Amino acid sequence: MSGDIKKFMMVNRKAPYGTIYALESLEVVLIAAAFEQDVSLAFLDDGVYQLKKGHQTKGIEVKGFEKTYGALEDYDVEKLYVDQESLTARGLTAEDLCVPVEVMSRAELGKLMEEQDVLLSF
Amino acid sequence: MASIEVNGKSYEIDEEGYLVNLGEWNEEVGAYLAQTENVTMTEQHWEVVNFLRDYYNEFQIAPAVRVLTKAIGKKLGADKGNSQYLYELFPYGPAKQACKIAGLPKPTGCV
Amino acid sequence: MLHIVNKSPLDRNSLDAVLGTGDGGAILLIEDGVYAATKGNAYEPKLKAAMAKFKIYALQGDLEARGISDRVTDGVAAVDYAGFVDLVADNKTNQSWL
C-alpha cells in the first residue's frame, strides 16, 4: 500500500469492559496498522487497567481482548507507552502488564503527543 | 438471520455468509463454506484454514492479509508466506475467504 | 440501604458521593466499580475508612474479568450473581449510582 504514512497515537484513558472505548481503540489500532500507518498507543489514568494481566471474562459473558494485545507485534505496533504515575496510583507495576511497554512520566507522554500527526482519544 | 444446513444440522450465518457462532465450526461446515466460495479444498487450503483458527485462538482476532502472510511465512516457510501463494489458494482474498471457511469473523480492517 | 456503584473511583466520583451522603448500609461494587477494592489503589485508604460504617462487596465476575480477583482489599467480600440478588432482596431500598 502506498501513500503518506502518518503518525497515529491512540490515547487510552478508560478501563476495559465497563465501557466500549478500550475495545474500539484496539480495533482502530488494528485497522490503522493494517493500512501500514505508524501507530503508537499511550495508556494513562484508568487506561492502564487495559493491560493488566489475567483477564477472565467468562463470568461476565463478554469476549476478552487481553490476548489481542499480543498480536500487536505482528502488526508492527511496538510503541506502547504507559504513564508511571497512573500505574502507581493503581498499585500496579510494569510486571503486572500483559505485554512489554515503555513506562514514562506524564510530561514525557505529552511530548510524544506533540510529535504526532493524528491523536485519537479513547 | 440466515442459516445453512450441513448434515442435517442448521448453522446461523450473517448477511455476508460468515458463521455466527465460531464454536459450532467443524470440518464439514468448513467444506460447505468453501463450496459457497467456489474453493476446492486441498491439503494446502486446510493448512491455511487451520493456521487461521490457531491464530484466532491465540490472539482472538482474524489477522489482516499482510499480517497473515508474515505469520504464515514464519510458521510454514517462506515459500508459503507470500501473497502469490495465498491468492492462488484463495483468489478472492486469503484473509476474507480463508477466514470465512475457517468459521472466523471477517478480519478487522478488511473492507 | 444497598448502594450499587459501577464506576472506577479514580475516573468518576460516584463512590465519593455514596461515602459523603450515606451513613451506613452495604456497598456493592460492580463493573469498573470493582477497581475501588484493589490493594495499592490510591482510593484504598478511603475505602478502608468507609468500612467502619459500610459493609463492602464486589462482584466476583467483574473482578475476574479485569484480572484483579487475586488482589482484593482485605475486608471486601466477593459475591457472585446469586449473592447480588440476595443483597438486593435483603435491603429495604437500593440505589444504583450513575
Tab-separated table of C-alpha atoms in Angstrom:
chain	number	residue	atom	x	y	z
A	1	MET	CA	0.000	0.000	0.000
A	2	SER	CA	1.391	3.405	-0.934
A	3	GLY	CA	0.570	6.921	0.150
A	4	ASP	CA	1.505	9.038	3.106
A	5	ILE	CA	2.384	7.333	6.325
A	6	LYS	CA	1.115	9.310	9.263
A	7	LYS	CA	1.978	9.080	12.911
A	8	PHE	CA	-1.122	7.952	14.811
A	9	MET	CA	-1.398	7.795	18.569
A	10	MET	CA	-4.340	6.257	20.400
A	11	VAL	CA	-4.654	7.778	23.863
A	12	ASN	CA	-6.338	5.271	26.171
A	13	ARG	CA	-7.789	6.537	29.440
A	14	LYS	CA	-10.677	4.131	30.141
A	15	ALA	CA	-10.782	0.805	31.952
A	16	PRO	CA	-11.661	-2.239	29.826
A	17	TYR	CA	-15.143	-3.869	29.731
A	18	GLY	CA	-17.059	-1.215	31.736
A	19	THR	CA	-17.332	0.845	28.551
A	20	ILE	CA	-16.713	0.054	24.887
A	21	TYR	CA	-13.827	2.540	24.481
A	22	ALA	CA	-10.924	0.130	25.067
A	23	LEU	CA	-12.150	-2.386	22.517
A	24	GLU	CA	-12.957	0.335	19.974
A	25	SER	CA	-9.471	1.768	20.367
A	26	LEU	CA	-7.920	-1.631	19.771
A	27	GLU	CA	-9.994	-2.087	16.607
A	28	VAL	CA	-8.875	1.286	15.294
A	29	VAL	CA	-5.264	0.373	16.081
A	30	LEU	CA	-5.577	-2.821	14.034
A	31	ILE	CA	-7.212	-1.003	11.128
A	32	ALA	CA	-4.637	1.801	11.085
A	33	ALA	CA	-1.831	-0.759	11.317
A	34	ALA	CA	-3.333	-2.858	8.515
A	35	PHE	CA	-3.031	0.279	6.377
A	36	GLU	CA	0.634	0.420	7.381
A	37	GLN	CA	0.443	3.619	9.367
A	38	ASP	CA	2.923	4.472	12.109
A	39	VAL	CA	0.822	3.596	15.157
A	40	SER	CA	1.600	4.040	18.828
A	41	LEU	CA	-0.509	3.628	21.950
A	42	ALA	CA	-0.474	5.651	25.137
A	43	PHE	CA	-2.052	4.362	28.337
A	44	LEU	CA	-2.805	6.672	31.219
A	45	ASP	CA	-5.299	7.053	34.059
A	46	ASP	CA	-7.687	4.053	34.129
A	47	GLY	CA	-6.456	3.137	30.631
A	48	VAL	CA	-3.520	1.317	32.235
A	49	TYR	CA	-6.034	-1.267	33.503
A	50	GLN	CA	-6.497	-2.426	29.897
A	51	LEU	CA	-3.076	-4.061	30.035
A	52	LYS	CA	-3.479	-5.702	33.471
A	53	LYS	CA	-2.610	-9.377	33.086
A	54	GLY	CA	-5.081	-12.182	33.696
A	55	HIS	CA	-8.458	-11.114	32.290
A	56	GLN	CA	-11.013	-13.939	32.767
A	57	THR	CA	-14.182	-12.686	31.133
A	58	LYS	CA	-16.206	-15.898	31.137
A	59	GLY	CA	-18.182	-14.822	34.213
A	60	ILE	CA	-19.453	-11.619	32.609
A	61	GLU	CA	-20.066	-13.295	29.228
A	62	VAL	CA	-18.068	-10.773	27.259
A	63	LYS	CA	-15.303	-11.521	24.774
A	64	GLY	CA	-11.963	-10.811	26.417
A	65	PHE	CA	-9.355	-8.961	24.416
A	66	GLU	CA	-6.218	-9.212	26.529
A	67	LYS	CA	-4.791	-11.787	24.105
A	68	THR	CA	-5.186	-9.403	21.172
A	69	TYR	CA	-2.555	-7.041	22.601
A	70	GLY	CA	-0.144	-9.921	21.961
A	71	ALA	CA	-0.873	-9.709	18.226
A	72	LEU	CA	0.170	-6.046	18.005
A	73	GLU	CA	3.756	-7.116	17.388
A	74	ASP	CA	2.621	-8.960	14.218
A	75	TYR	CA	1.036	-5.691	13.101
A	76	ASP	CA	4.377	-3.913	13.708
A	77	VAL	CA	2.802	-1.941	16.531
A	78	GLU	CA	5.568	-1.930	19.091
A	79	LYS	CA	5.310	1.505	20.657
A	80	LEU	CA	3.249	1.130	23.808
A	81	TYR	CA	3.755	3.905	26.341
A	82	VAL	CA	2.452	3.773	29.891
A	83	ASP	CA	2.258	6.582	32.427
A	84	GLN	CA	4.195	5.776	35.614
A	85	GLU	CA	2.007	7.937	37.840
A	86	SER	CA	-1.172	6.144	36.693
A	87	LEU	CA	0.349	2.738	37.439
A	88	THR	CA	1.448	3.823	40.908
A	89	ALA	CA	-1.974	5.250	41.794
A	90	ARG	CA	-3.461	1.843	40.972
A	91	GLY	CA	-0.949	-0.300	42.807
A	92	LEU	CA	0.462	-1.639	39.545
A	93	THR	CA	3.932	-2.042	38.078
A	94	ALA	CA	5.135	-2.923	34.564
A	95	GLU	CA	5.351	-6.579	35.724
A	96	ASP	CA	1.558	-6.627	36.145
A	97	LEU	CA	1.049	-5.894	32.449
A	98	CYS	CA	0.412	-8.457	29.697
A	99	VAL	CA	2.816	-7.030	27.096
A	100	PRO	CA	6.180	-5.221	27.157
A	101	VAL	CA	5.737	-1.453	27.422
A	102	GLU	CA	7.803	1.654	27.933
A	103	VAL	CA	6.963	3.333	31.228
A	104	MET	CA	7.438	7.089	31.386
A	105	SER	CA	6.254	10.271	33.076
A	106	ARG	CA	3.133	12.179	32.029
A	107	ALA	CA	5.317	15.017	30.779
A	108	GLU	CA	7.239	12.638	28.514
A	109	LEU	CA	3.937	11.242	27.210
A	110	GLY	CA	2.841	14.783	26.483
A	111	LYS	CA	5.969	15.391	24.427
A	112	LEU	CA	5.263	12.270	22.355
A	113	MET	CA	1.726	13.530	21.741
A	114	GLU	CA	3.192	16.739	20.322
A	115	GLU	CA	5.103	14.691	17.728
A	116	GLN	CA	2.005	13.005	16.255
A	117	ASP	CA	0.056	13.794	13.079
A	118	VAL	CA	-3.181	12.291	14.416
A	119	LEU	CA	-4.299	11.795	18.022
A	120	LEU	CA	-7.349	9.697	18.841
A	121	SER	CA	-8.630	9.830	22.372
A	122	PHE	CA	-10.478	6.877	23.879
B	1	MET	CA	-30.831	-14.377	10.402
B	2	ALA	CA	-29.946	-16.658	7.505
B	3	SER	CA	-28.746	-20.166	8.059
B	4	ILE	CA	-27.086	-23.056	6.239
B	5	GLU	CA	-27.731	-26.747	6.652
B	6	VAL	CA	-24.885	-29.255	6.823
B	7	ASN	CA	-25.504	-32.935	7.562
B	8	GLY	CA	-28.983	-32.184	8.828
B	9	LYS	CA	-27.830	-29.550	11.328
B	10	SER	CA	-28.585	-25.886	10.915
B	11	TYR	CA	-25.954	-23.142	11.409
B	12	GLU	CA	-26.572	-19.411	11.593
B	13	ILE	CA	-24.674	-17.183	9.157
B	14	ASP	CA	-24.533	-13.406	8.849
B	15	GLU	CA	-25.544	-11.341	5.803
B	16	GLU	CA	-22.122	-11.900	4.197
B	17	GLY	CA	-22.143	-15.640	4.786
B	18	TYR	CA	-19.821	-15.752	7.811
B	19	LEU	CA	-20.591	-18.284	10.532
B	20	VAL	CA	-22.150	-16.529	13.538
B	21	ASN	CA	-21.028	-18.909	16.303
B	22	LEU	CA	-17.450	-19.915	15.691
B	23	GLY	CA	-17.687	-22.598	18.364
B	24	GLU	CA	-20.044	-24.539	16.069
B	25	TRP	CA	-17.423	-24.927	13.340
B	26	ASN	CA	-16.251	-28.349	12.167
B	27	GLU	CA	-14.544	-29.580	9.003
B	28	GLU	CA	-17.831	-30.400	7.273
B	29	VAL	CA	-19.049	-26.862	7.833
B	30	GLY	CA	-15.674	-25.590	6.566
B	31	ALA	CA	-16.007	-27.695	3.422
B	32	TYR	CA	-19.560	-26.425	2.881
B	33	LEU	CA	-18.497	-22.781	3.281
B	34	ALA	CA	-15.630	-23.458	0.826
B	35	GLN	CA	-18.167	-24.649	-1.740
B	36	THR	CA	-20.115	-21.413	-1.387
B	37	GLU	CA	-16.851	-19.612	-2.233
B	38	ASN	CA	-16.097	-21.938	-5.170
B	39	VAL	CA	-12.926	-23.119	-3.464
B	40	THR	CA	-11.940	-26.769	-3.800
B	41	MET	CA	-10.224	-27.665	-0.577
B	42	THR	CA	-6.801	-29.362	-0.729
B	43	GLU	CA	-4.281	-30.132	1.985
B	44	GLN	CA	-2.681	-26.724	1.330
B	45	HIS	CA	-6.033	-24.978	1.813
B	46	TRP	CA	-6.667	-26.774	5.099
B	47	GLU	CA	-3.195	-25.859	6.295
B	48	VAL	CA	-4.036	-22.150	5.926
B	49	VAL	CA	-7.516	-22.574	7.426
B	50	ASN	CA	-6.128	-24.427	10.435
B	51	PHE	CA	-3.397	-21.822	10.805
B	52	LEU	CA	-6.073	-19.119	10.945
B	53	ARG	CA	-8.050	-20.995	13.570
B	54	ASP	CA	-4.923	-21.378	15.717
B	55	TYR	CA	-4.128	-17.698	15.249
B	56	TYR	CA	-7.642	-16.771	16.348
B	57	ASN	CA	-7.421	-18.994	19.418
B	58	GLU	CA	-4.168	-17.387	20.410
B	59	PHE	CA	-4.981	-13.717	19.741
B	60	GLN	CA	-8.799	-13.563	19.453
B	61	ILE	CA	-8.645	-11.838	16.065
B	62	ALA	CA	-8.545	-12.784	12.403
B	63	PRO	CA	-5.345	-11.213	11.073
B	64	ALA	CA	-5.162	-8.731	8.182
B	65	VAL	CA	-3.641	-10.125	4.934
B	66	ARG	CA	-0.251	-8.523	5.482
B	67	VAL	CA	-0.055	-9.980	8.966
B	68	LEU	CA	-1.312	-13.379	7.845
B	69	THR	CA	1.326	-13.556	5.114
B	70	LYS	CA	4.117	-12.695	7.509
B	71	ALA	CA	2.901	-15.073	10.218
B	72	ILE	CA	2.489	-17.961	7.787
B	73	GLY	CA	5.986	-17.343	6.445
B	74	LYS	CA	7.324	-17.585	9.973
B	75	LYS	CA	5.480	-20.807	10.752
B	76	LEU	CA	5.140	-22.698	7.455
B	77	GLY	CA	8.136	-21.388	5.494
B	78	ALA	CA	8.874	-18.527	3.106
B	79	ASP	CA	7.533	-20.436	0.071
B	80	LYS	CA	4.069	-20.215	1.662
B	81	GLY	CA	4.448	-16.858	3.354
B	82	ASN	CA	3.852	-14.768	0.273
B	83	SER	CA	0.710	-13.266	-1.178
B	84	GLN	CA	1.063	-15.028	-4.540
B	85	TYR	CA	0.831	-18.467	-2.939
B	86	LEU	CA	-2.093	-17.420	-0.735
B	87	TYR	CA	-4.014	-15.743	-3.560
B	88	GLU	CA	-3.597	-18.872	-5.699
B	89	LEU	CA	-5.331	-20.840	-2.958
B	90	PHE	CA	-7.941	-18.181	-2.177
B	91	PRO	CA	-8.353	-15.994	-5.284
B	92	TYR	CA	-10.872	-13.573	-3.756
B	93	GLY	CA	-8.581	-12.679	-0.893
B	94	PRO	CA	-6.888	-15.076	1.511
B	95	ALA	CA	-7.946	-13.289	4.660
B	96	LYS	CA	-11.545	-12.867	3.572
B	97	GLN	CA	-12.154	-16.287	2.012
B	98	ALA	CA	-9.992	-18.388	4.288
B	99	CYS	CA	-11.491	-16.706	7.362
B	100	LYS	CA	-14.976	-17.474	6.164
B	101	ILE	CA	-14.099	-21.130	5.581
B	102	ALA	CA	-12.407	-21.255	8.989
B	103	GLY	CA	-15.627	-20.019	10.595
B	104	LEU	CA	-13.994	-16.798	11.813
B	105	PRO	CA	-15.357	-13.267	11.613
B	106	LYS	CA	-14.205	-11.030	8.778
B	107	PRO	CA	-10.736	-9.662	9.585
B	108	THR	CA	-10.599	-6.249	11.225
B	109	GLY	CA	-9.544	-3.695	8.634
B	110	CYS	CA	-10.748	-5.852	5.755
B	111	VAL	CA	-13.171	-3.829	3.627
C	1	MET	CA	-29.748	0.663	52.022
C	2	LEU	CA	-27.714	-1.037	49.317
C	3	HIS	CA	-25.572	1.281	47.212
C	4	ILE	CA	-24.509	-0.081	43.842
C	5	VAL	CA	-21.513	1.610	42.219
C	6	ASN	CA	-20.269	0.788	38.717
C	7	LYS	CA	-17.640	3.476	38.122
C	8	SER	CA	-13.936	3.443	38.898
C	9	PRO	CA	-13.251	5.824	41.827
C	10	LEU	CA	-10.221	7.279	40.016
C	11	ASP	CA	-12.316	8.157	36.973
C	12	ARG	CA	-15.655	9.266	38.433
C	13	ASN	CA	-16.789	10.443	41.844
C	14	SER	CA	-19.852	8.184	42.327
C	15	LEU	CA	-18.268	6.294	45.206
C	16	ASP	CA	-17.284	9.592	46.841
C	17	ALA	CA	-20.925	10.620	46.609
C	18	VAL	CA	-22.008	7.412	48.350
C	19	LEU	CA	-19.488	7.838	51.150
C	20	GLY	CA	-20.373	11.521	51.521
C	21	THR	CA	-24.117	11.088	51.710
C	22	GLY	CA	-24.609	7.634	53.170
C	23	ASP	CA	-24.472	6.772	56.832
C	24	GLY	CA	-24.125	3.017	56.652
C	25	GLY	CA	-25.511	0.002	54.886
C	26	ALA	CA	-23.984	-2.028	52.122
C	27	ILE	CA	-21.984	-1.001	49.059
C	28	LEU	CA	-21.798	-3.367	46.121
C	29	LEU	CA	-19.047	-2.598	43.624
C	30	ILE	CA	-19.754	-3.841	40.098
C	31	GLU	CA	-18.263	-3.353	36.605
C	32	ASP	CA	-15.493	-0.709	36.743
C	33	GLY	CA	-16.501	-0.001	40.342
C	34	VAL	CA	-14.560	-3.080	41.467
C	35	TYR	CA	-11.254	-1.269	40.948
C	36	ALA	CA	-12.016	0.590	44.206
C	37	ALA	CA	-11.477	-2.691	46.043
C	38	THR	CA	-7.930	-3.397	44.875
C	39	LYS	CA	-4.829	-3.372	47.036
C	40	GLY	CA	-2.496	-0.477	46.364
C	41	ASN	CA	-5.166	1.646	44.685
C	42	ALA	CA	-4.978	5.311	45.660
C	43	TYR	CA	-8.584	5.047	46.844
C	44	GLU	CA	-7.802	2.219	49.291
C	45	PRO	CA	-7.415	4.415	52.427
C	46	LYS	CA	-10.852	5.982	51.841
C	47	LEU	CA	-12.445	2.586	51.259
C	48	LYS	CA	-10.851	1.184	54.422
C	49	ALA	CA	-12.120	4.150	56.425
C	50	ALA	CA	-15.593	3.591	54.989
C	51	MET	CA	-15.607	0.028	56.303
C	52	ALA	CA	-16.377	1.411	59.770
C	53	LYS	CA	-19.851	2.334	58.506
C	54	PHE	CA	-20.448	0.210	55.406
C	55	LYS	CA	-20.136	-3.444	54.501
C	56	ILE	CA	-18.337	-3.583	51.157
C	57	TYR	CA	-18.986	-6.205	48.466
C	58	ALA	CA	-17.511	-6.668	44.972
C	59	LEU	CA	-18.900	-8.742	42.130
C	60	GLN	CA	-16.676	-11.761	41.503
C	61	GLY	CA	-17.210	-11.947	37.716
C	62	ASP	CA	-16.182	-8.317	37.306
C	63	LEU	CA	-13.051	-8.840	39.434
C	64	GLU	CA	-12.085	-11.858	37.325
C	65	ALA	CA	-12.762	-10.120	34.006
C	66	ARG	CA	-10.319	-7.371	34.977
C	67	GLY	CA	-7.617	-9.730	36.259
C	68	ILE	CA	-7.776	-8.376	39.810
C	69	SER	CA	-9.515	-11.133	41.785
C	70	ASP	CA	-6.189	-12.028	43.455
C	71	ARG	CA	-5.610	-8.546	44.857
C	72	VAL	CA	-8.866	-7.609	46.528
C	73	THR	CA	-8.551	-5.320	49.543
C	74	ASP	CA	-8.900	-7.143	52.878
C	75	GLY	CA	-12.369	-6.831	54.358
C	76	VAL	CA	-14.159	-6.735	50.997
C	77	ALA	CA	-16.461	-9.687	50.334
C	78	ALA	CA	-16.628	-11.066	46.806
C	79	VAL	CA	-20.130	-12.140	45.737
C	80	ASP	CA	-21.472	-13.930	42.678
C	81	TYR	CA	-24.706	-13.066	40.859
C	82	ALA	CA	-26.785	-15.054	43.374
C	83	GLY	CA	-25.150	-13.007	46.141
C	84	PHE	CA	-26.052	-9.849	44.208
C	85	VAL	CA	-29.702	-10.930	44.200
C	86	ASP	CA	-29.580	-11.727	47.930
C	87	LEU	CA	-28.175	-8.272	48.692
C	88	VAL	CA	-30.968	-6.602	46.745
C	89	ALA	CA	-33.567	-8.780	48.482
C	90	ASP	CA	-32.114	-8.251	51.968
C	91	ASN	CA	-32.060	-4.463	51.764
C	92	LYS	CA	-35.195	-2.394	52.087
C	93	THR	CA	-34.017	0.063	49.450
C	94	ASN	CA	-31.252	0.151	46.925
C	95	GLN	CA	-29.723	2.794	44.790
C	96	SER	CA	-27.677	2.385	41.611
C	97	TRP	CA	-25.419	5.409	41.438
C	98	LEU	CA	-24.586	6.712	37.981
